[in-house]
Amino acid sequence: MSKPSLNANTSKPSRDPGLQPERTGLAWSRTAFVVLINAVLIARSGLTHHELIVTAAGFLMLAAAAAMYVYGSVRTHHLARLDIPVTPSSVTAMRLLTALVILGSGAALYMAIGALAVRFL
Amino acid sequence: MKDEKSNSYQPYDRRRMLRLPTWQREGKAPDYRFSLANERTFLAWIRTALAFLAGAVGIDQFAPDLAPPPVRDGVAVLLALGGAALALAAYRRWANNEQAMRGERELPHTSMLIMISIGVALIALALSLLVIF
């Protein structure tokens, strides 16, 4: 089944009774908040330990959190019009998000392994 | 392309980054609600990965009295690796689900749930032992 088509009388998109576009856009927005928490934690731990790379990763995640929050509402609006939800830009957004989480993990590993190395080497 | 059955999205942007994965042109587009549910499931797994990451940074940096430093660092390494693995698994699972739906096959089985249940239980047990003793 594809998306319900345009309403003939009003030419406005018919409202999905399952509110799929809203739920998906909101899922992006609340994920942005979790990215924000991690960005603050990583930026702060980079700043306190004067680790430039970790601080930069934290601020990059901060910017990404803001972008994701905006993307959430953009996605909602697109989905209200598009028939096919998986688009080149939506796949790119998911790949970028995956890469961002791996970047954050890299920053955390860098701090933890660095601390272990100082102690044992 | 003129396979009218596949109903696939016509890539308007030829740049490499913005091209659809090749499997996205195979099979039949699933019910759009299923695709969106799949996308939200991906995001839920990403939030789980981010929770692991927050645990890693939090234990390592902001809980100095929790355990001897090497133990804290070790737990942080495990949690950070778990977060990265979960993020990758989230994307792979989304892609596999999408492919299965396009091919009208059953969704692939995942052992991720049992694995993170056991992993989180072990870490929680270890940390509570450290708090008690």
PDB file of C-alpha atoms in Angstrom:
ATOM      1  CA  MET A   1       0.000   0.000   0.000  1.00  0.00           C
ATOM      2  CA  SER A   2       1.293   3.460  -0.719  1.00  0.00           C
ATOM      3  CA  LYS A   3       0.540   6.657   1.086  1.00  0.00           C
ATOM      4  CA  PRO A   4      -3.061   7.863   0.962  1.00  0.00           C
ATOM      5  CA  SER A   5      -3.309  10.141  -2.046  1.00  0.00           C
ATOM      6  CA  LEU A   6      -4.239  13.787  -2.121  1.00  0.00           C
ATOM      7  CA  ASN A   7      -7.659  14.782  -0.985  1.00  0.00           C
ATOM      8  CA  ALA A   8      -9.582  15.639  -4.131  1.00  0.00           C
ATOM      9  CA  ASN A   9     -11.594  18.522  -2.659  1.00  0.00           C
ATOM     10  CA  THR A  10      -9.025  20.369  -0.610  1.00  0.00           C
ATOM     11  CA  SER A  11      -5.839  19.339  -2.460  1.00  0.00           C
ATOM     12  CA  LYS A  12      -4.222  19.054   0.974  1.00  0.00           C
ATOM     13  CA  PRO A  13      -2.485  15.802   1.883  1.00  0.00           C
ATOM     14  CA  SER A  14      -4.915  13.508   3.674  1.00  0.00           C
ATOM     15  CA  ARG A  15      -4.033  12.966   7.295  1.00  0.00           C
ATOM     16  CA  ASP A  16      -2.567   9.595   8.171  1.00  0.00           C
ATOM     17  CA  PRO A  17      -4.684   8.091  10.972  1.00  0.00           C
ATOM     18  CA  GLY A  18      -1.551   6.460  12.405  1.00  0.00           C
ATOM     19  CA  LEU A  19       0.290   9.822  12.465  1.00  0.00           C
ATOM     20  CA  GLN A  20       3.317   8.112  10.898  1.00  0.00           C
ATOM     21  CA  PRO A  21       5.060  11.294   9.650  1.00  0.00           C
ATOM     22  CA  GLU A  22       4.784  13.016  13.041  1.00  0.00           C
ATOM     23  CA  ARG A  23       5.966   9.956  14.949  1.00  0.00           C
ATOM     24  CA  THR A  24       8.970   9.542  12.692  1.00  0.00           C
ATOM     25  CA  GLY A  25       9.928  13.239  12.807  1.00  0.00           C
ATOM     26  CA  LEU A  26       9.564  13.253  16.602  1.00  0.00           C
ATOM     27  CA  ALA A  27      11.738  10.141  16.855  1.00  0.00           C
ATOM     28  CA  TRP A  28      14.486  12.106  15.074  1.00  0.00           C
ATOM     29  CA  SER A  29      14.001  15.074  17.393  1.00  0.00           C
ATOM     30  CA  ARG A  30      14.193  13.054  20.584  1.00  0.00           C
ATOM     31  CA  THR A  31      17.242  11.245  19.281  1.00  0.00           C
ATOM     32  CA  ALA A  32      18.739  14.726  18.755  1.00  0.00           C
ATOM     33  CA  PHE A  33      18.323  15.369  22.482  1.00  0.00           C
ATOM     34  CA  VAL A  34      20.220  12.182  23.354  1.00  0.00           C
ATOM     35  CA  VAL A  35      22.987  13.282  20.947  1.00  0.00           C
ATOM     36  CA  LEU A  36      22.966  16.652  22.745  1.00  0.00           C
ATOM     37  CA  ILE A  37      23.530  15.009  26.152  1.00  0.00           C
ATOM     38  CA  ASN A  38      26.454  13.008  24.780  1.00  0.00           C
ATOM     39  CA  ALA A  39      27.874  16.078  23.022  1.00  0.00           C
ATOM     40  CA  VAL A  40      27.900  18.052  26.275  1.00  0.00           C
ATOM     41  CA  LEU A  41      29.486  15.172  28.231  1.00  0.00           C
ATOM     42  CA  ILE A  42      32.208  14.665  25.617  1.00  0.00           C
ATOM     43  CA  ALA A  43      32.915  18.378  25.083  1.00  0.00           C
ATOM     44  CA  ARG A  44      33.181  18.904  28.822  1.00  0.00           C
ATOM     45  CA  SER A  45      35.499  15.990  29.403  1.00  0.00           C
ATOM     46  CA  GLY A  46      37.652  17.192  26.493  1.00  0.00           C
ATOM     47  CA  LEU A  47      37.795  20.715  27.918  1.00  0.00           C
ATOM     48  CA  THR A  48      38.667  19.608  31.476  1.00  0.00           C
ATOM     49  CA  HIS A  49      41.481  17.355  30.219  1.00  0.00           C
ATOM     50  CA  HIS A  50      42.692  19.817  27.546  1.00  0.00           C
ATOM     51  CA  GLU A  51      42.230  17.213  24.830  1.00  0.00           C
ATOM     52  CA  LEU A  52      41.696  19.190  21.641  1.00  0.00           C
ATOM     53  CA  ILE A  53      40.506  16.216  19.542  1.00  0.00           C
ATOM     54  CA  VAL A  54      37.913  15.173  22.117  1.00  0.00           C
ATOM     55  CA  THR A  55      36.699  18.762  22.518  1.00  0.00           C
ATOM     56  CA  ALA A  56      36.370  19.102  18.739  1.00  0.00           C
ATOM     57  CA  ALA A  57      34.398  15.839  18.573  1.00  0.00           C
ATOM     58  CA  GLY A  58      32.112  17.170  21.324  1.00  0.00           C
ATOM     59  CA  PHE A  59      31.428  20.427  19.510  1.00  0.00           C
ATOM     60  CA  LEU A  60      30.852  18.603  16.228  1.00  0.00           C
ATOM     61  CA  MET A  61      28.243  16.460  17.993  1.00  0.00           C
ATOM     62  CA  LEU A  62      26.708  19.626  19.427  1.00  0.00           C
ATOM     63  CA  ALA A  63      26.276  21.047  15.929  1.00  0.00           C
ATOM     64  CA  ALA A  64      24.941  17.699  14.713  1.00  0.00           C
ATOM     65  CA  ALA A  65      22.350  17.656  17.516  1.00  0.00           C
ATOM     66  CA  ALA A  66      21.038  21.040  16.376  1.00  0.00           C
ATOM     67  CA  ALA A  67      20.966  19.900  12.748  1.00  0.00           C
ATOM     68  CA  MET A  68      19.131  16.692  13.702  1.00  0.00           C
ATOM     69  CA  TYR A  69      16.510  18.612  15.623  1.00  0.00           C
ATOM     70  CA  VAL A  70      15.787  20.675  12.512  1.00  0.00           C
ATOM     71  CA  TYR A  71      15.896  17.549  10.328  1.00  0.00           C
ATOM     72  CA  GLY A  72      13.142  16.040  12.501  1.00  0.00           C
ATOM     73  CA  SER A  73      10.628  18.699  11.479  1.00  0.00           C
ATOM     74  CA  VAL A  74      11.875  18.778   7.868  1.00  0.00           C
ATOM     75  CA  ARG A  75      11.340  15.005   7.720  1.00  0.00           C
ATOM     76  CA  THR A  76       7.798  15.362   9.046  1.00  0.00           C
ATOM     77  CA  HIS A  77       6.960  17.899   6.340  1.00  0.00           C
ATOM     78  CA  HIS A  78       8.569  15.824   3.578  1.00  0.00           C
ATOM     79  CA  LEU A  79       6.794  12.664   4.682  1.00  0.00           C
ATOM     80  CA  ALA A  80       3.464  14.438   4.532  1.00  0.00           C
ATOM     81  CA  ARG A  81       4.056  14.848   0.792  1.00  0.00           C
ATOM     82  CA  LEU A  82       6.302  12.001  -0.341  1.00  0.00           C
ATOM     83  CA  ASP A  83       4.879   8.668  -1.374  1.00  0.00           C
ATOM     84  CA  ILE A  84       8.114   6.775  -0.760  1.00  0.00           C
ATOM     85  CA  PRO A  85       9.780   7.331   2.604  1.00  0.00           C
ATOM     86  CA  VAL A  86      13.253   5.960   1.813  1.00  0.00           C
ATOM     87  CA  THR A  87      15.039   8.644  -0.212  1.00  0.00           C
ATOM     88  CA  PRO A  88      18.717   9.301  -0.970  1.00  0.00           C
ATOM     89  CA  SER A  89      18.793  12.047   1.654  1.00  0.00           C
ATOM     90  CA  SER A  90      17.051   9.943   4.313  1.00  0.00           C
ATOM     91  CA  VAL A  91      19.557   7.112   3.803  1.00  0.00           C
ATOM     92  CA  THR A  92      22.403   9.653   4.005  1.00  0.00           C
ATOM     93  CA  ALA A  93      20.994  11.069   7.249  1.00  0.00           C
ATOM     94  CA  MET A  94      20.913   7.581   8.783  1.00  0.00           C
ATOM     95  CA  ARG A  95      24.464   6.847   7.667  1.00  0.00           C
ATOM     96  CA  LEU A  96      25.726  10.169   9.033  1.00  0.00           C
ATOM     97  CA  LEU A  97      24.025   9.484  12.366  1.00  0.00           C
ATOM     98  CA  THR A  98      25.637   6.026  12.553  1.00  0.00           C
ATOM     99  CA  ALA A  99      29.038   7.610  11.811  1.00  0.00           C
ATOM    100  CA  LEU A 100      28.413  10.280  14.467  1.00  0.00           C
ATOM    101  CA  VAL A 101      27.774   7.684  17.198  1.00  0.00           C
ATOM    102  CA  ILE A 102      30.945   5.851  16.163  1.00  0.00           C
ATOM    103  CA  LEU A 103      32.858   9.152  16.318  1.00  0.00           C
ATOM    104  CA  GLY A 104      31.580   9.733  19.862  1.00  0.00           C
ATOM    105  CA  SER A 105      32.585   6.192  20.846  1.00  0.00           C
ATOM    106  CA  GLY A 106      36.020   6.889  19.390  1.00  0.00           C
ATOM    107  CA  ALA A 107      36.347   9.986  21.565  1.00  0.00           C
ATOM    108  CA  ALA A 108      35.332   8.029  24.688  1.00  0.00           C
ATOM    109  CA  LEU A 109      37.771   5.229  23.806  1.00  0.00           C
ATOM    110  CA  TYR A 110      40.543   7.776  23.237  1.00  0.00           C
ATOM    111  CA  MET A 111      40.050   9.180  26.749  1.00  0.00           C
ATOM    112  CA  ALA A 112      39.728   5.817  28.510  1.00  0.00           C
ATOM    113  CA  ILE A 113      42.585   4.082  26.684  1.00  0.00           C
ATOM    114  CA  GLY A 114      44.764   7.180  27.131  1.00  0.00           C
ATOM    115  CA  ALA A 115      44.144   7.071  30.894  1.00  0.00           C
ATOM    116  CA  LEU A 116      44.931   3.345  31.037  1.00  0.00           C
ATOM    117  CA  ALA A 117      48.119   3.871  29.009  1.00  0.00           C
ATOM    118  CA  VAL A 118      49.343   6.640  31.330  1.00  0.00           C
ATOM    119  CA  ARG A 119      48.863   4.330  34.313  1.00  0.00           C
ATOM    120  CA  PHE A 120      50.393   1.155  32.952  1.00  0.00           C
ATOM    121  CA  LEU A 121      53.057   2.247  30.449  1.00  0.00           C
TER     122      LEU A 121
ATOM    123  CA  MET B   1      14.277   2.920 -15.489  1.00  0.00           C
ATOM    124  CA  LYS B   2      10.912   1.557 -16.424  1.00  0.00           C
ATOM    125  CA  ASP B   3      10.170  -1.380 -14.189  1.00  0.00           C
ATOM    126  CA  GLU B   4       6.807  -0.120 -13.031  1.00  0.00           C
ATOM    127  CA  LYS B   5       6.519  -2.821 -10.372  1.00  0.00           C
ATOM    128  CA  SER B   6       9.487  -1.738  -8.275  1.00  0.00           C
ATOM    129  CA  ASN B   7       8.029   1.731  -7.813  1.00  0.00           C
ATOM    130  CA  SER B   8      11.514   2.835  -6.840  1.00  0.00           C
ATOM    131  CA  TYR B   9      12.532   6.356  -6.023  1.00  0.00           C
ATOM    132  CA  GLN B  10      14.204   8.100  -8.937  1.00  0.00           C
ATOM    133  CA  PRO B  11      17.516   9.421  -7.646  1.00  0.00           C
ATOM    134  CA  TYR B  12      17.495  13.105  -8.496  1.00  0.00           C
ATOM    135  CA  ASP B  13      20.984  13.663  -7.166  1.00  0.00           C
ATOM    136  CA  ARG B  14      23.812  11.923  -8.942  1.00  0.00           C
ATOM    137  CA  ARG B  15      26.435  12.673  -6.329  1.00  0.00           C
ATOM    138  CA  ARG B  16      27.720   9.444  -4.897  1.00  0.00           C
ATOM    139  CA  MET B  17      26.769  10.164  -1.284  1.00  0.00           C
ATOM    140  CA  LEU B  18      23.162  10.783  -2.132  1.00  0.00           C
ATOM    141  CA  ARG B  19      22.605   7.708  -4.238  1.00  0.00           C
ATOM    142  CA  LEU B  20      20.315   5.029  -2.919  1.00  0.00           C
ATOM    143  CA  PRO B  21      21.831   1.674  -1.977  1.00  0.00           C
ATOM    144  CA  THR B  22      21.583  -0.713  -4.946  1.00  0.00           C
ATOM    145  CA  TRP B  23      19.185  -3.043  -3.122  1.00  0.00           C
ATOM    146  CA  GLN B  24      16.756  -0.136  -2.937  1.00  0.00           C
ATOM    147  CA  ARG B  25      16.004  -0.689  -6.633  1.00  0.00           C
ATOM    148  CA  GLU B  26      15.205  -4.382  -6.174  1.00  0.00           C
ATOM    149  CA  GLY B  27      11.907  -5.899  -5.204  1.00  0.00           C
ATOM    150  CA  LYS B  28       8.759  -4.016  -4.392  1.00  0.00           C
ATOM    151  CA  ALA B  29       8.368  -0.912  -2.229  1.00  0.00           C
ATOM    152  CA  PRO B  30       6.819  -2.024   1.092  1.00  0.00           C
ATOM    153  CA  ASP B  31       3.889  -0.338   2.770  1.00  0.00           C
ATOM    154  CA  TYR B  32       5.280   3.081   3.650  1.00  0.00           C
ATOM    155  CA  ARG B  33       4.162   2.633   7.273  1.00  0.00           C
ATOM    156  CA  PHE B  34       6.442  -0.390   7.603  1.00  0.00           C
ATOM    157  CA  SER B  35       9.384   1.602   6.233  1.00  0.00           C
ATOM    158  CA  LEU B  36       8.719   4.366   8.731  1.00  0.00           C
ATOM    159  CA  ALA B  37       8.406   1.882  11.605  1.00  0.00           C
ATOM    160  CA  ASN B  38      11.747   0.437  10.491  1.00  0.00           C
ATOM    161  CA  GLU B  39      13.284   3.923  10.526  1.00  0.00           C
ATOM    162  CA  ARG B  40      11.998   4.547  14.062  1.00  0.00           C
ATOM    163  CA  THR B  41      13.372   1.188  15.166  1.00  0.00           C
ATOM    164  CA  PHE B  42      16.765   2.236  13.780  1.00  0.00           C
ATOM    165  CA  LEU B  43      16.526   5.455  15.809  1.00  0.00           C
ATOM    166  CA  ALA B  44      15.568   3.518  18.954  1.00  0.00           C
ATOM    167  CA  TRP B  45      18.689   1.341  18.567  1.00  0.00           C
ATOM    168  CA  ILE B  46      20.765   4.488  17.989  1.00  0.00           C
ATOM    169  CA  ARG B  47      19.443   5.923  21.257  1.00  0.00           C
ATOM    170  CA  THR B  48      20.421   2.667  22.980  1.00  0.00           C
ATOM    171  CA  ALA B  49      23.920   3.040  21.522  1.00  0.00           C
ATOM    172  CA  LEU B  50      24.029   6.652  22.728  1.00  0.00           C
ATOM    173  CA  ALA B  51      22.981   5.516  26.225  1.00  0.00           C
ATOM    174  CA  PHE B  52      25.963   3.136  26.253  1.00  0.00           C
ATOM    175  CA  LEU B  53      28.178   6.010  25.148  1.00  0.00           C
ATOM    176  CA  ALA B  54      26.828   8.311  27.859  1.00  0.00           C
ATOM    177  CA  GLY B  55      27.517   5.527  30.369  1.00  0.00           C
ATOM    178  CA  ALA B  56      31.083   5.225  29.114  1.00  0.00           C
ATOM    179  CA  VAL B  57      31.829   8.959  29.393  1.00  0.00           C
ATOM    180  CA  GLY B  58      29.896   9.315  32.656  1.00  0.00           C
ATOM    181  CA  ILE B  59      31.621   6.464  34.475  1.00  0.00           C
ATOM    182  CA  ASP B  60      35.032   7.461  33.179  1.00  0.00           C
ATOM    183  CA  GLN B  61      34.851  11.203  33.766  1.00  0.00           C
ATOM    184  CA  PHE B  62      32.157  12.037  36.265  1.00  0.00           C
ATOM    185  CA  ALA B  63      32.152   9.232  38.862  1.00  0.00           C
ATOM    186  CA  PRO B  64      35.656   9.401  40.368  1.00  0.00           C
ATOM    187  CA  ASP B  65      34.701   7.514  43.560  1.00  0.00           C
ATOM    188  CA  LEU B  66      32.893   4.649  41.904  1.00  0.00           C
ATOM    189  CA  ALA B  67      35.766   2.219  41.524  1.00  0.00           C
ATOM    190  CA  PRO B  68      39.556   2.110  41.206  1.00  0.00           C
ATOM    191  CA  PRO B  69      40.535   4.128  38.096  1.00  0.00           C
ATOM    192  CA  PRO B  70      41.690   1.132  36.003  1.00  0.00           C
ATOM    193  CA  VAL B  71      38.350  -0.620  36.572  1.00  0.00           C
ATOM    194  CA  ARG B  72      36.462   2.546  35.588  1.00  0.00           C
ATOM    195  CA  ASP B  73      38.545   2.932  32.460  1.00  0.00           C
ATOM    196  CA  GLY B  74      38.025  -0.734  31.603  1.00  0.00           C
ATOM    197  CA  VAL B  75      34.240  -0.464  31.972  1.00  0.00           C
ATOM    198  CA  ALA B  76      34.320   2.736  29.893  1.00  0.00           C
ATOM    199  CA  VAL B  77      36.233   0.955  27.108  1.00  0.00           C
ATOM    200  CA  LEU B  78      33.689  -1.885  27.103  1.00  0.00           C
ATOM    201  CA  LEU B  79      30.710   0.493  27.042  1.00  0.00           C
ATOM    202  CA  ALA B  80      32.216   2.666  24.290  1.00  0.00           C
ATOM    203  CA  LEU B  81      32.964  -0.396  22.144  1.00  0.00           C
ATOM    204  CA  GLY B  82      29.424  -1.624  22.816  1.00  0.00           C
ATOM    205  CA  GLY B  83      28.022   1.742  21.720  1.00  0.00           C
ATOM    206  CA  ALA B  84      29.952   1.716  18.455  1.00  0.00           C
ATOM    207  CA  ALA B  85      28.963  -1.901  17.742  1.00  0.00           C
ATOM    208  CA  LEU B  86      25.295  -1.137  18.476  1.00  0.00           C
ATOM    209  CA  ALA B  87      25.303   1.864  16.114  1.00  0.00           C
ATOM    210  CA  LEU B  88      26.692  -0.253  13.283  1.00  0.00           C
ATOM    211  CA  ALA B  89      24.272  -3.074  14.075  1.00  0.00           C
ATOM    212  CA  ALA B  90      21.390  -0.563  14.051  1.00  0.00           C
ATOM    213  CA  TYR B  91      22.162   0.513  10.493  1.00  0.00           C
ATOM    214  CA  ARG B  92      22.772  -3.044   9.279  1.00  0.00           C
ATOM    215  CA  ARG B  93      19.535  -4.222  10.840  1.00  0.00           C
ATOM    216  CA  TRP B  94      17.594  -1.367   9.228  1.00  0.00           C
ATOM    217  CA  ALA B  95      19.064  -2.235   5.816  1.00  0.00           C
ATOM    218  CA  ASN B  96      18.413  -5.971   6.255  1.00  0.00           C
ATOM    219  CA  ASN B  97      14.820  -5.353   7.359  1.00  0.00           C
ATOM    220  CA  GLU B  98      14.238  -3.025   4.412  1.00  0.00           C
ATOM    221  CA  GLN B  99      15.655  -5.628   2.004  1.00  0.00           C
ATOM    222  CA  ALA B 100      13.525  -8.387   3.542  1.00  0.00           C
ATOM    223  CA  MET B 101      10.390  -6.253   3.197  1.00  0.00           C
ATOM    224  CA  ARG B 102      11.200  -5.420  -0.437  1.00  0.00           C
ATOM    225  CA  GLY B 103      11.646  -9.125  -1.164  1.00  0.00           C
ATOM    226  CA  GLU B 104       8.514  -9.976   0.838  1.00  0.00           C
ATOM    227  CA  ARG B 105      10.539 -12.257   3.074  1.00  0.00           C
ATOM    228  CA  GLU B 106      10.327 -12.694   6.824  1.00  0.00           C
ATOM    229  CA  LEU B 107      12.287 -10.163   8.869  1.00  0.00           C
ATOM    230  CA  PRO B 108      15.707 -11.503   9.853  1.00  0.00           C
ATOM    231  CA  HIS B 109      16.184 -12.819  13.375  1.00  0.00           C
ATOM    232  CA  THR B 110      18.373 -10.768  15.702  1.00  0.00           C
ATOM    233  CA  SER B 111      20.363 -11.860  18.724  1.00  0.00           C
ATOM    234  CA  MET B 112      21.039  -8.214  19.655  1.00  0.00           C
ATOM    235  CA  LEU B 113      18.354  -8.165  22.344  1.00  0.00           C
ATOM    236  CA  ILE B 114      19.626 -11.171  24.299  1.00  0.00           C
ATOM    237  CA  MET B 115      23.223  -9.995  23.891  1.00  0.00           C
ATOM    238  CA  ILE B 116      22.676  -6.503  25.278  1.00  0.00           C
ATOM    239  CA  SER B 117      20.442  -7.890  28.054  1.00  0.00           C
ATOM    240  CA  ILE B 118      23.254 -10.165  29.219  1.00  0.00           C
ATOM    241  CA  GLY B 119      25.883  -7.459  28.721  1.00  0.00           C
ATOM    242  CA  VAL B 120      23.990  -4.790  30.671  1.00  0.00           C
ATOM    243  CA  ALA B 121      23.165  -7.296  33.448  1.00  0.00           C
ATOM    244  CA  LEU B 122      26.844  -8.260  33.809  1.00  0.00           C
ATOM    245  CA  ILE B 123      28.022  -4.631  33.906  1.00  0.00           C
ATOM    246  CA  ALA B 124      25.300  -3.694  36.419  1.00  0.00           C
ATOM    247  CA  LEU B 125      26.258  -6.671  38.612  1.00  0.00           C
ATOM    248  CA  ALA B 126      29.954  -5.798  38.477  1.00  0.00           C
ATOM    249  CA  LEU B 127      29.300  -2.142  39.306  1.00  0.00           C
ATOM    250  CA  SER B 128      26.965  -2.964  42.197  1.00  0.00           C
ATOM    251  CA  LEU B 129      29.581  -5.338  43.653  1.00  0.00           C
ATOM    252  CA  LEU B 130      32.109  -2.488  43.387  1.00  0.00           C
ATOM    253  CA  VAL B 131      29.732  -0.126  45.185  1.00  0.00           C
ATOM    254  CA  ILE B 132      29.102  -2.613  48.009  1.00  0.00           C
ATOM    255  CA  PHE B 133      32.708  -3.666  48.637  1.00  0.00           C
TER     256      PHE B 133
END
